[in-house]
PDB file of C-alpha atoms in Angstrom:
ATOM      1  CA  MET A 217       0.000   0.000   0.000  1.00  0.00           C
ATOM      2  CA  ALA A 218       2.870   2.376   0.775  1.00  0.00           C
ATOM      3  CA  GLY A 219       4.328   1.773  -2.693  1.00  0.00           C
ATOM      4  CA  SER A 220       0.956   2.480  -4.328  1.00  0.00           C
ATOM      5  CA  LEU A 221       0.671   5.743  -2.406  1.00  0.00           C
ATOM      6  CA  ARG A 222       4.162   6.849  -3.421  1.00  0.00           C
ATOM      7  CA  ALA A 223       3.412   5.990  -7.060  1.00  0.00           C
ATOM      8  CA  LEU A 224       0.156   7.933  -6.861  1.00  0.00           C
ATOM      9  CA  ARG A 225       1.867  10.979  -5.397  1.00  0.00           C
ATOM     10  CA  ALA A 226       4.506  10.796  -8.137  1.00  0.00           C
ATOM     11  CA  GLY A 227       1.763  10.864 -10.750  1.00  0.00           C
ATOM     12  CA  ASN A 228       2.485   7.425 -12.209  1.00  0.00           C
ATOM     13  CA  PRO A 229      -0.200   6.238 -14.644  1.00  0.00           C
ATOM     14  CA  GLY A 230      -2.448   3.536 -13.239  1.00  0.00           C
ATOM     15  CA  ALA A 231      -1.416   4.308  -9.661  1.00  0.00           C
ATOM     16  CA  THR A 232      -4.976   5.131  -8.599  1.00  0.00           C
ATOM     17  CA  LEU A 233      -6.313   1.846  -9.950  1.00  0.00           C
ATOM     18  CA  GLY A 234      -3.448  -0.003  -8.281  1.00  0.00           C
ATOM     19  CA  LEU A 235      -4.214   1.612  -4.929  1.00  0.00           C
ATOM     20  CA  MET A 236      -7.894   0.683  -5.239  1.00  0.00           C
ATOM     21  CA  GLY A 237      -6.928  -2.923  -5.920  1.00  0.00           C
ATOM     22  CA  VAL A 238      -4.607  -3.050  -2.923  1.00  0.00           C
ATOM     23  CA  CYS A 239      -7.257  -1.497  -0.663  1.00  0.00           C
ATOM     24  CA  PHE A 240      -9.936  -3.907  -1.904  1.00  0.00           C
ATOM     25  CA  ALA A 241      -7.623  -6.853  -1.227  1.00  0.00           C
ATOM     26  CA  TYR A 242      -6.832  -5.490   2.243  1.00  0.00           C
ATOM     27  CA  GLY A 243     -10.538  -5.238   3.049  1.00  0.00           C
ATOM     28  CA  PHE A 244     -11.188  -8.737   1.709  1.00  0.00           C
ATOM     29  CA  PHE A 245      -8.415 -10.503   3.622  1.00  0.00           C
ATOM     30  CA  HIS A 246      -9.075  -8.443   6.731  1.00  0.00           C
ATOM     31  CA  ALA A 247     -12.721  -9.576   6.647  1.00  0.00           C
ATOM     32  CA  VAL A 248     -11.749 -13.233   6.191  1.00  0.00           C
ATOM     33  CA  GLY A 249     -10.314 -13.220   9.713  1.00  0.00           C
ATOM     34  CA  PRO A 250     -12.329 -12.868  12.929  1.00  0.00           C
ATOM     35  CA  GLY A 251     -14.691  -9.906  12.766  1.00  0.00           C
ATOM     36  CA  HIS A 252     -17.812  -8.543  14.394  1.00  0.00           C
ATOM     37  CA  GLY A 253     -19.622  -7.830  11.117  1.00  0.00           C
ATOM     38  CA  LYS A 254     -19.623 -11.445   9.932  1.00  0.00           C
ATOM     39  CA  VAL A 255     -20.814 -12.682  13.316  1.00  0.00           C
ATOM     40  CA  LEU A 256     -23.747 -10.282  13.403  1.00  0.00           C
ATOM     41  CA  ILE A 257     -24.796 -10.715   9.759  1.00  0.00           C
ATOM     42  CA  GLY A 258     -24.400 -14.499   9.908  1.00  0.00           C
ATOM     43  CA  GLY A 259     -26.217 -14.797  13.224  1.00  0.00           C
ATOM     44  CA  TYR A 260     -29.079 -12.631  12.036  1.00  0.00           C
ATOM     45  CA  GLY A 261     -29.352 -14.639   8.807  1.00  0.00           C
ATOM     46  CA  LEU A 262     -29.585 -17.879  10.778  1.00  0.00           C
ATOM     47  CA  GLY A 263     -31.977 -16.582  13.402  1.00  0.00           C
ATOM     48  CA  ALA A 264     -34.418 -14.421  11.447  1.00  0.00           C
ATOM     49  CA  ARG A 265     -36.387 -15.125   8.295  1.00  0.00           C
ATOM     50  CA  VAL A 266     -34.974 -12.627   5.812  1.00  0.00           C
ATOM     51  CA  ALA A 267     -34.567 -12.719   2.049  1.00  0.00           C
ATOM     52  CA  MET A 268     -31.073 -13.338   0.702  1.00  0.00           C
ATOM     53  CA  THR A 269     -31.102 -10.132  -1.316  1.00  0.00           C
ATOM     54  CA  ARG A 270     -32.186  -8.062   1.681  1.00  0.00           C
ATOM     55  CA  LEU A 271     -29.507  -9.452   3.980  1.00  0.00           C
ATOM     56  CA  ALA A 272     -26.880  -9.051   1.254  1.00  0.00           C
ATOM     57  CA  MET A 273     -27.966  -5.425   0.914  1.00  0.00           C
ATOM     58  CA  ILE A 274     -27.678  -4.958   4.691  1.00  0.00           C
ATOM     59  CA  ALA A 275     -24.154  -6.419   4.575  1.00  0.00           C
ATOM     60  CA  LEU A 276     -23.161  -4.031   1.776  1.00  0.00           C
ATOM     61  CA  VAL A 277     -24.686  -0.967   3.438  1.00  0.00           C
ATOM     62  CA  SER A 278     -23.033  -1.883   6.757  1.00  0.00           C
ATOM     63  CA  SER A 279     -19.580  -2.045   5.178  1.00  0.00           C
ATOM     64  CA  LEU A 280     -20.066   1.245   3.340  1.00  0.00           C
ATOM     65  CA  ALA A 281     -21.385   2.871   6.525  1.00  0.00           C
ATOM     66  CA  GLN A 282     -18.254   1.659   8.320  1.00  0.00           C
ATOM     67  CA  ALA A 283     -16.198   3.525   5.712  1.00  0.00           C
ATOM     68  CA  VAL A 284     -18.298   6.652   6.261  1.00  0.00           C
ATOM     69  CA  THR A 285     -17.638   6.390  10.002  1.00  0.00           C
ATOM     70  CA  ALA A 286     -13.886   6.223   9.383  1.00  0.00           C
ATOM     71  CA  VAL A 287     -13.921   9.248   7.055  1.00  0.00           C
ATOM     72  CA  VAL A 288     -16.046  11.357   9.403  1.00  0.00           C
ATOM     73  CA  LEU A 289     -14.033  10.342  12.477  1.00  0.00           C
ATOM     74  CA  VAL A 290     -10.661  11.066  10.892  1.00  0.00           C
ATOM     75  CA  TYR A 291     -11.402  14.415   9.284  1.00  0.00           C
ATOM     76  CA  ALA A 292     -13.551  15.699  12.128  1.00  0.00           C
ATOM     77  CA  SER A 293     -10.776  14.810  14.581  1.00  0.00           C
ATOM     78  CA  VAL A 294      -8.003  16.216  12.383  1.00  0.00           C
ATOM     79  CA  PHE A 295      -9.658  19.546  11.640  1.00  0.00           C
ATOM     80  CA  LEU A 296     -11.553  20.104  14.887  1.00  0.00           C
ATOM     81  CA  LEU A 297      -9.302  18.473  17.489  1.00  0.00           C
ATOM     82  CA  GLY A 298      -5.941  18.335  15.773  1.00  0.00           C
ATOM     83  CA  TRP A 299      -5.561  14.628  16.522  1.00  0.00           C
ATOM     84  CA  GLY A 300      -2.988  12.358  14.908  1.00  0.00           C
ATOM     85  CA  SER A 301      -3.048   8.658  14.109  1.00  0.00           C
ATOM     86  CA  LYS A 302      -2.228   7.627  17.692  1.00  0.00           C
ATOM     87  CA  GLN A 303      -5.180   9.483  19.198  1.00  0.00           C
ATOM     88  CA  LEU A 304      -7.549   8.331  16.435  1.00  0.00           C
ATOM     89  CA  VAL A 305      -6.619   4.668  16.709  1.00  0.00           C
ATOM     90  CA  GLY A 306      -6.833   4.949  20.485  1.00  0.00           C
ATOM     91  CA  ALA A 307     -10.341   6.397  20.262  1.00  0.00           C
ATOM     92  CA  ALA A 308     -11.410   3.680  17.816  1.00  0.00           C
ATOM     93  CA  GLU A 309     -10.043   0.888  20.001  1.00  0.00           C
ATOM     94  CA  ASP A 310     -10.954   2.302  23.421  1.00  0.00           C
ATOM     95  CA  TYR A 311     -14.411   3.746  22.741  1.00  0.00           C
ATOM     96  CA  PHE A 312     -15.889   2.833  19.366  1.00  0.00           C
ATOM     97  CA  ALA A 313     -14.938  -0.859  19.452  1.00  0.00           C
ATOM     98  CA  PRO A 314     -16.476  -1.595  22.896  1.00  0.00           C
ATOM     99  CA  ALA A 315     -19.608   0.354  21.943  1.00  0.00           C
ATOM    100  CA  SER A 316     -19.958  -1.659  18.734  1.00  0.00           C
ATOM    101  CA  TYR A 317     -19.413  -4.993  20.479  1.00  0.00           C
ATOM    102  CA  GLY A 318     -21.901  -4.018  23.170  1.00  0.00           C
ATOM    103  CA  ALA A 319     -24.503  -3.161  20.535  1.00  0.00           C
ATOM    104  CA  ILE A 320     -23.919  -6.503  18.803  1.00  0.00           C
ATOM    105  CA  LEU A 321     -24.298  -8.292  22.143  1.00  0.00           C
ATOM    106  CA  LEU A 322     -27.667  -6.580  22.607  1.00  0.00           C
ATOM    107  CA  VAL A 323     -28.776  -7.715  19.144  1.00  0.00           C
ATOM    108  CA  GLY A 324     -27.859 -11.280  20.093  1.00  0.00           C
ATOM    109  CA  ALA A 325     -29.794 -10.965  23.356  1.00  0.00           C
ATOM    110  CA  TRP A 326     -32.766  -9.641  21.377  1.00  0.00           C
ATOM    111  CA  LEU A 327     -32.616 -12.701  19.092  1.00  0.00           C
ATOM    112  CA  ILE A 328     -32.586 -14.954  22.160  1.00  0.00           C
ATOM    113  CA  LEU A 329     -35.557 -13.142  23.710  1.00  0.00           C
ATOM    114  CA  ARG A 330     -37.530 -13.247  20.460  1.00  0.00           C
ATOM    115  CA  GLY A 331     -36.747 -16.934  19.993  1.00  0.00           C
ATOM    116  CA  ALA A 332     -37.829 -17.721  23.559  1.00  0.00           C
ATOM    117  CA  ARG A 333     -41.136 -15.928  23.039  1.00  0.00           C
ATOM    118  CA  LYS A 334     -41.770 -17.790  19.781  1.00  0.00           C
ATOM    119  CA  LEU A 335     -40.914 -21.101  21.438  1.00  0.00           C
ATOM    120  CA  TRP A 336     -43.363 -20.377  24.251  1.00  0.00           C
ATOM    121  CA  ARG A 337     -46.115 -19.500  21.760  1.00  0.00           C
ATOM    122  CA  ALA A 338     -45.360 -22.627  19.708  1.00  0.00           C
ATOM    123  CA  ARG A 339     -45.677 -24.766  22.809  1.00  0.00           C
ATOM    124  CA  ALA A 340     -48.954 -23.100  23.777  1.00  0.00           C
ATOM    125  CA  THR A 341     -50.294 -23.545  20.231  1.00  0.00           C
ATOM    126  CA  THR A 342     -49.381 -27.243  20.231  1.00  0.00           C
ATOM    127  CA  GLU A 343     -51.121 -27.799  23.572  1.00  0.00           C
ATOM    128  CA  HIS A 344     -54.205 -25.877  22.418  1.00  0.00           C
ATOM    129  CA  THR A 345     -54.392 -27.838  19.160  1.00  0.00           C
ATOM    130  CA  HIS A 346     -54.164 -31.139  21.029  1.00  0.00           C
ATOM    131  CA  SER A 347     -56.847 -30.052  23.505  1.00  0.00           C
ATOM    132  CA  HIS A 348     -59.155 -28.809  20.731  1.00  0.00           C
ATOM    133  CA  ALA A 349     -58.773 -32.047  18.795  1.00  0.00           C
ATOM    134  CA  HIS A 350     -59.655 -34.045  21.932  1.00  0.00           C
ATOM    135  CA  ASP A 351     -62.734 -31.933  22.650  1.00  0.00           C
ATOM    136  CA  HIS A 352     -63.865 -32.135  19.027  1.00  0.00           C
ATOM    137  CA  GLN A 353     -64.292 -35.887  19.335  1.00  0.00           C
ATOM    138  CA  HIS A 354     -66.962 -35.405  22.008  1.00  0.00           C
ATOM    139  CA  ASP A 355     -68.878 -32.479  20.544  1.00  0.00           C
ATOM    140  CA  HIS A 356     -69.649 -32.183  16.827  1.00  0.00           C
ATOM    141  CA  HIS A 357     -72.267 -29.435  17.157  1.00  0.00           C
ATOM    142  CA  HIS A 358     -70.754 -26.086  16.216  1.00  0.00           C
ATOM    143  CA  HIS A 359     -72.270 -22.801  15.198  1.00  0.00           C
ATOM    144  CA  HIS A 360     -70.525 -21.085  12.291  1.00  0.00           C
ATOM    145  CA  ASP A 361     -71.813 -17.556  12.772  1.00  0.00           C
ATOM    146  CA  HIS A 362     -68.507 -15.780  12.154  1.00  0.00           C
ATOM    147  CA  THR A 363     -68.028 -12.063  11.759  1.00  0.00           C
ATOM    148  CA  HIS A 364     -65.347 -11.255   9.219  1.00  0.00           C
ATOM    149  CA  HIS A 365     -63.318  -8.227  10.155  1.00  0.00           C
ATOM    150  CA  SER A 366     -61.633  -5.966   7.663  1.00  0.00           C
ATOM    151  CA  ASP A 367     -58.772  -3.534   8.032  1.00  0.00           C
ATOM    152  CA  VAL A 368     -60.974  -0.904   6.399  1.00  0.00           C
ATOM    153  CA  CYS A 369     -63.463   1.048   8.484  1.00  0.00           C
ATOM    154  CA  GLU A 370     -67.048   0.455   7.289  1.00  0.00           C
ATOM    155  CA  ASP A 371     -68.028   4.057   8.095  1.00  0.00           C
ATOM    156  CA  CYS A 372     -65.272   6.056   6.427  1.00  0.00           C
ATOM    157  CA  GLY A 373     -63.552   3.505   4.213  1.00  0.00           C
ATOM    158  CA  HIS A 374     -60.068   4.273   5.588  1.00  0.00           C
ATOM    159  CA  HIS A 375     -57.464   2.313   7.561  1.00  0.00           C
ATOM    160  CA  HIS A 376     -57.221   3.216  11.247  1.00  0.00           C
ATOM    161  CA  GLY A 377     -54.092   1.131  11.872  1.00  0.00           C
ATOM    162  CA  PRO A 378     -51.069  -0.252  10.061  1.00  0.00           C
ATOM    163  CA  THR A 379     -51.566  -3.178   7.715  1.00  0.00           C
ATOM    164  CA  VAL A 380     -49.519  -6.363   8.068  1.00  0.00           C
ATOM    165  CA  GLU A 381     -47.348  -5.251   5.148  1.00  0.00           C
ATOM    166  CA  GLU A 382     -46.773  -1.814   6.683  1.00  0.00           C
ATOM    167  CA  ALA A 383     -45.830  -3.362  10.036  1.00  0.00           C
ATOM    168  CA  ALA A 384     -43.381  -5.711   8.294  1.00  0.00           C
ATOM    169  CA  ASN A 385     -41.782  -2.765   6.496  1.00  0.00           C
ATOM    170  CA  VAL A 386     -41.334  -0.890   9.786  1.00  0.00           C
ATOM    171  CA  SER A 387     -39.746  -3.975  11.360  1.00  0.00           C
ATOM    172  CA  SER A 388     -37.405  -4.407   8.386  1.00  0.00           C
ATOM    173  CA  LEU A 389     -36.323  -0.756   8.567  1.00  0.00           C
ATOM    174  CA  ARG A 390     -35.722  -1.037  12.295  1.00  0.00           C
ATOM    175  CA  ASP A 391     -33.641  -4.174  11.835  1.00  0.00           C
ATOM    176  CA  LEU A 392     -31.682  -2.474   9.042  1.00  0.00           C
ATOM    177  CA  LEU A 393     -30.835   0.522  11.226  1.00  0.00           C
ATOM    178  CA  VAL A 394     -29.847  -1.649  14.204  1.00  0.00           C
ATOM    179  CA  LEU A 395     -27.596  -3.972  12.194  1.00  0.00           C
ATOM    180  CA  VAL A 396     -25.943  -1.194  10.196  1.00  0.00           C
ATOM    181  CA  GLY A 397     -25.432   0.948  13.288  1.00  0.00           C
ATOM    182  CA  ALA A 398     -23.894  -1.869  15.327  1.00  0.00           C
ATOM    183  CA  ILE A 399     -21.370  -2.679  12.586  1.00  0.00           C
ATOM    184  CA  ALA A 400     -20.616   0.863  11.405  1.00  0.00           C
ATOM    185  CA  MET A 401     -19.970   2.078  14.933  1.00  0.00           C
ATOM    186  CA  ARG A 402     -16.490   0.545  14.868  1.00  0.00           C
ATOM    187  CA  PRO A 403     -14.331   1.954  12.009  1.00  0.00           C
ATOM    188  CA  CYS A 404     -11.580  -0.111  10.398  1.00  0.00           C
ATOM    189  CA  THR A 405      -8.130   0.645  11.844  1.00  0.00           C
ATOM    190  CA  GLY A 406      -6.528   0.184   8.416  1.00  0.00           C
ATOM    191  CA  ALA A 407      -8.874   2.780   6.952  1.00  0.00           C
ATOM    192  CA  ILE A 408      -7.916   5.235   9.703  1.00  0.00           C
ATOM    193  CA  PHE A 409      -4.213   4.830   8.938  1.00  0.00           C
ATOM    194  CA  LEU A 410      -4.859   5.214   5.200  1.00  0.00           C
ATOM    195  CA  LEU A 411      -6.881   8.399   5.680  1.00  0.00           C
ATOM    196  CA  ILE A 412      -4.282   9.952   7.996  1.00  0.00           C
ATOM    197  CA  LEU A 413      -1.433   9.048   5.648  1.00  0.00           C
ATOM    198  CA  THR A 414      -3.128  10.363   2.504  1.00  0.00           C
ATOM    199  CA  TRP A 415      -4.116  13.559   4.314  1.00  0.00           C
ATOM    200  CA  ARG A 416      -0.477  14.182   5.230  1.00  0.00           C
ATOM    201  CA  MET A 417       0.611  13.393   1.661  1.00  0.00           C
ATOM    202  CA  GLY A 418      -1.954  15.804   0.216  1.00  0.00           C
ATOM    203  CA  ILE A 419      -3.933  13.140  -1.666  1.00  0.00           C
ATOM    204  CA  VAL A 420      -7.129  13.235   0.379  1.00  0.00           C
ATOM    205  CA  THR A 421      -9.419  12.082  -2.443  1.00  0.00           C
ATOM    206  CA  ALA A 422      -7.329   8.954  -2.983  1.00  0.00           C
ATOM    207  CA  GLY A 423      -7.566   8.154   0.722  1.00  0.00           C
ATOM    208  CA  ILE A 424     -11.348   8.421   0.733  1.00  0.00           C
ATOM    209  CA  MET A 425     -11.631   6.319  -2.432  1.00  0.00           C
ATOM    210  CA  GLY A 426      -9.298   3.719  -0.925  1.00  0.00           C
ATOM    211  CA  THR A 427     -11.383   3.585   2.242  1.00  0.00           C
ATOM    212  CA  PHE A 428     -14.499   2.743   0.249  1.00  0.00           C
ATOM    213  CA  ALA A 429     -12.526   0.194  -1.788  1.00  0.00           C
ATOM    214  CA  MET A 430     -11.629  -1.458   1.533  1.00  0.00           C
ATOM    215  CA  ALA A 431     -15.310  -1.407   2.441  1.00  0.00           C
ATOM    216  CA  LEU A 432     -16.229  -3.169  -0.804  1.00  0.00           C
ATOM    217  CA  GLY A 433     -13.588  -5.813  -0.123  1.00  0.00           C
ATOM    218  CA  THR A 434     -15.049  -6.358   3.336  1.00  0.00           C
ATOM    219  CA  ALA A 435     -18.573  -6.402   1.905  1.00  0.00           C
ATOM    220  CA  SER A 436     -17.675  -9.182  -0.532  1.00  0.00           C
ATOM    221  CA  VAL A 437     -16.965 -11.461   2.436  1.00  0.00           C
ATOM    222  CA  THR A 438     -19.915 -10.413   4.593  1.00  0.00           C
ATOM    223  CA  ILE A 439     -22.283 -10.799   1.629  1.00  0.00           C
ATOM    224  CA  ALA A 440     -20.995 -14.354   1.149  1.00  0.00           C
ATOM    225  CA  VAL A 441     -21.600 -15.020   4.851  1.00  0.00           C
ATOM    226  CA  ALA A 442     -25.114 -13.571   4.556  1.00  0.00           C
ATOM    227  CA  LEU A 443     -25.979 -15.792   1.589  1.00  0.00           C
ATOM    228  CA  ALA A 444     -24.550 -18.869   3.317  1.00  0.00           C
ATOM    229  CA  ALA A 445     -26.464 -18.169   6.546  1.00  0.00           C
ATOM    230  CA  VAL A 446     -29.816 -17.689   4.808  1.00  0.00           C
ATOM    231  CA  GLY A 447     -29.215 -20.742   2.622  1.00  0.00           C
ATOM    232  CA  LEU A 448     -28.359 -22.887   5.658  1.00  0.00           C
ATOM    233  CA  ARG A 449     -31.460 -21.719   7.519  1.00  0.00           C
ATOM    234  CA  GLU A 450     -33.820 -22.357   4.613  1.00  0.00           C
ATOM    235  CA  SER A 451     -32.354 -25.765   3.764  1.00  0.00           C
ATOM    236  CA  THR A 452     -32.606 -26.814   7.414  1.00  0.00           C
ATOM    237  CA  LEU A 453     -36.240 -25.755   7.715  1.00  0.00           C
ATOM    238  CA  GLN A 454     -37.228 -27.245   4.359  1.00  0.00           C
ATOM    239  CA  GLY A 455     -36.018 -30.623   5.572  1.00  0.00           C
ATOM    240  CA  LEU A 456     -38.667 -30.579   8.304  1.00  0.00           C
ATOM    241  CA  THR A 457     -42.042 -31.803   7.034  1.00  0.00           C
ATOM    242  CA  SER A 458     -43.905 -31.956  10.341  1.00  0.00           C
ATOM    243  CA  ALA A 459     -45.761 -28.723  11.159  1.00  0.00           C
ATOM    244  CA  PRO A 460     -45.377 -29.061  14.978  1.00  0.00           C
ATOM    245  CA  LEU A 461     -41.667 -29.779  14.565  1.00  0.00           C
ATOM    246  CA  LEU A 462     -41.299 -26.796  12.244  1.00  0.00           C
ATOM    247  CA  ARG A 463     -43.019 -24.521  14.761  1.00  0.00           C
ATOM    248  CA  VAL A 464     -40.432 -25.529  17.353  1.00  0.00           C
ATOM    249  CA  ALA A 465     -37.417 -25.570  15.008  1.00  0.00           C
ATOM    250  CA  VAL A 466     -37.782 -21.919  13.955  1.00  0.00           C
ATOM    251  CA  PRO A 467     -37.477 -20.415  17.469  1.00  0.00           C
ATOM    252  CA  VAL A 468     -34.806 -22.964  18.465  1.00  0.00           C
ATOM    253  CA  LEU A 469     -32.728 -21.862  15.473  1.00  0.00           C
ATOM    254  CA  GLU A 470     -33.194 -18.240  16.523  1.00  0.00           C
ATOM    255  CA  LEU A 471     -32.163 -19.063  20.093  1.00  0.00           C
ATOM    256  CA  ALA A 472     -29.037 -20.848  18.863  1.00  0.00           C
ATOM    257  CA  ALA A 473     -28.062 -17.998  16.522  1.00  0.00           C
ATOM    258  CA  GLY A 474     -28.612 -15.400  19.240  1.00  0.00           C
ATOM    259  CA  SER A 475     -26.515 -17.427  21.673  1.00  0.00           C
ATOM    260  CA  ILE A 476     -23.620 -17.593  19.192  1.00  0.00           C
ATOM    261  CA  VAL A 477     -23.773 -13.826  18.653  1.00  0.00           C
ATOM    262  CA  VAL A 478     -23.856 -13.161  22.404  1.00  0.00           C
ATOM    263  CA  ILE A 479     -20.917 -15.498  23.116  1.00  0.00           C
ATOM    264  CA  VAL A 480     -18.688 -14.059  20.386  1.00  0.00           C
ATOM    265  CA  ALA A 481     -19.657 -10.442  21.150  1.00  0.00           C
ATOM    266  CA  SER A 482     -18.981 -11.021  24.855  1.00  0.00           C
ATOM    267  CA  GLN A 483     -15.491 -12.303  24.081  1.00  0.00           C
ATOM    268  CA  LEU A 484     -14.778  -9.353  21.790  1.00  0.00           C
ATOM    269  CA  LEU A 485     -16.101  -6.908  24.388  1.00  0.00           C
ATOM    270  CA  ARG A 486     -14.021  -8.493  27.144  1.00  0.00           C
ATOM    271  CA  ALA A 487     -10.890  -8.261  25.000  1.00  0.00           C
ATOM    272  CA  ALA A 488     -11.614  -4.609  24.146  1.00  0.00           C
ATOM    273  CA  LEU A 489     -12.117  -3.491  27.747  1.00  0.00           C
TER     274      LEU A 489
END
């Protein structure tokens, strides 16, 4: 990377493209190792029913938002506080990293809580179904005077509450903001060094472009993790043909995914403190 920066400053042709390639590779190989983004995206993909394309989009947006965090942190600190690389890296490691790991731990705890609630409801539904089937054998006389309710008010013809689709959209947006925020909160240390170095060399634009190239390299790995997690979840659930078993398997999978996220995030948080 240092050679690419020197070539870029010297005005060598193709130096910009070379720097972007090096930064992309750095982001890719950095993401292959242990990282909080993969744990959160993978755990969420295993625990929650989400489309592959949506989770892949969340992974991409999270990586790009992480780059934005690095750019804002570096230039705000440089111009407003006069910080150097030592202070910036210290802030990222001492404050932003623990905050990010703590947020990821909370997401894992939320997955566990949601899975436990679903498991409780599944158990109650199974018991109710068994009881209803037993009672039905002794009483075959039923009245079928049902009142069909509509989401539309009969008097004014308007909705007075959110539809199922609207509620799902709100939930998806909330999940998007939580996941992106938890990942983006902790900027990449390599991106911080790159931005500081390019600022000192007077090639600020190249530093910002390189930071986003790193983010795309990271995103390529987290997107692969997202696709693998969703694929594993769907293939596991499709192998279950029994409805009662499926009702139990879904929350159990969410509990397991949440537990993995909590365990890994706890270890990362402990190491950061």
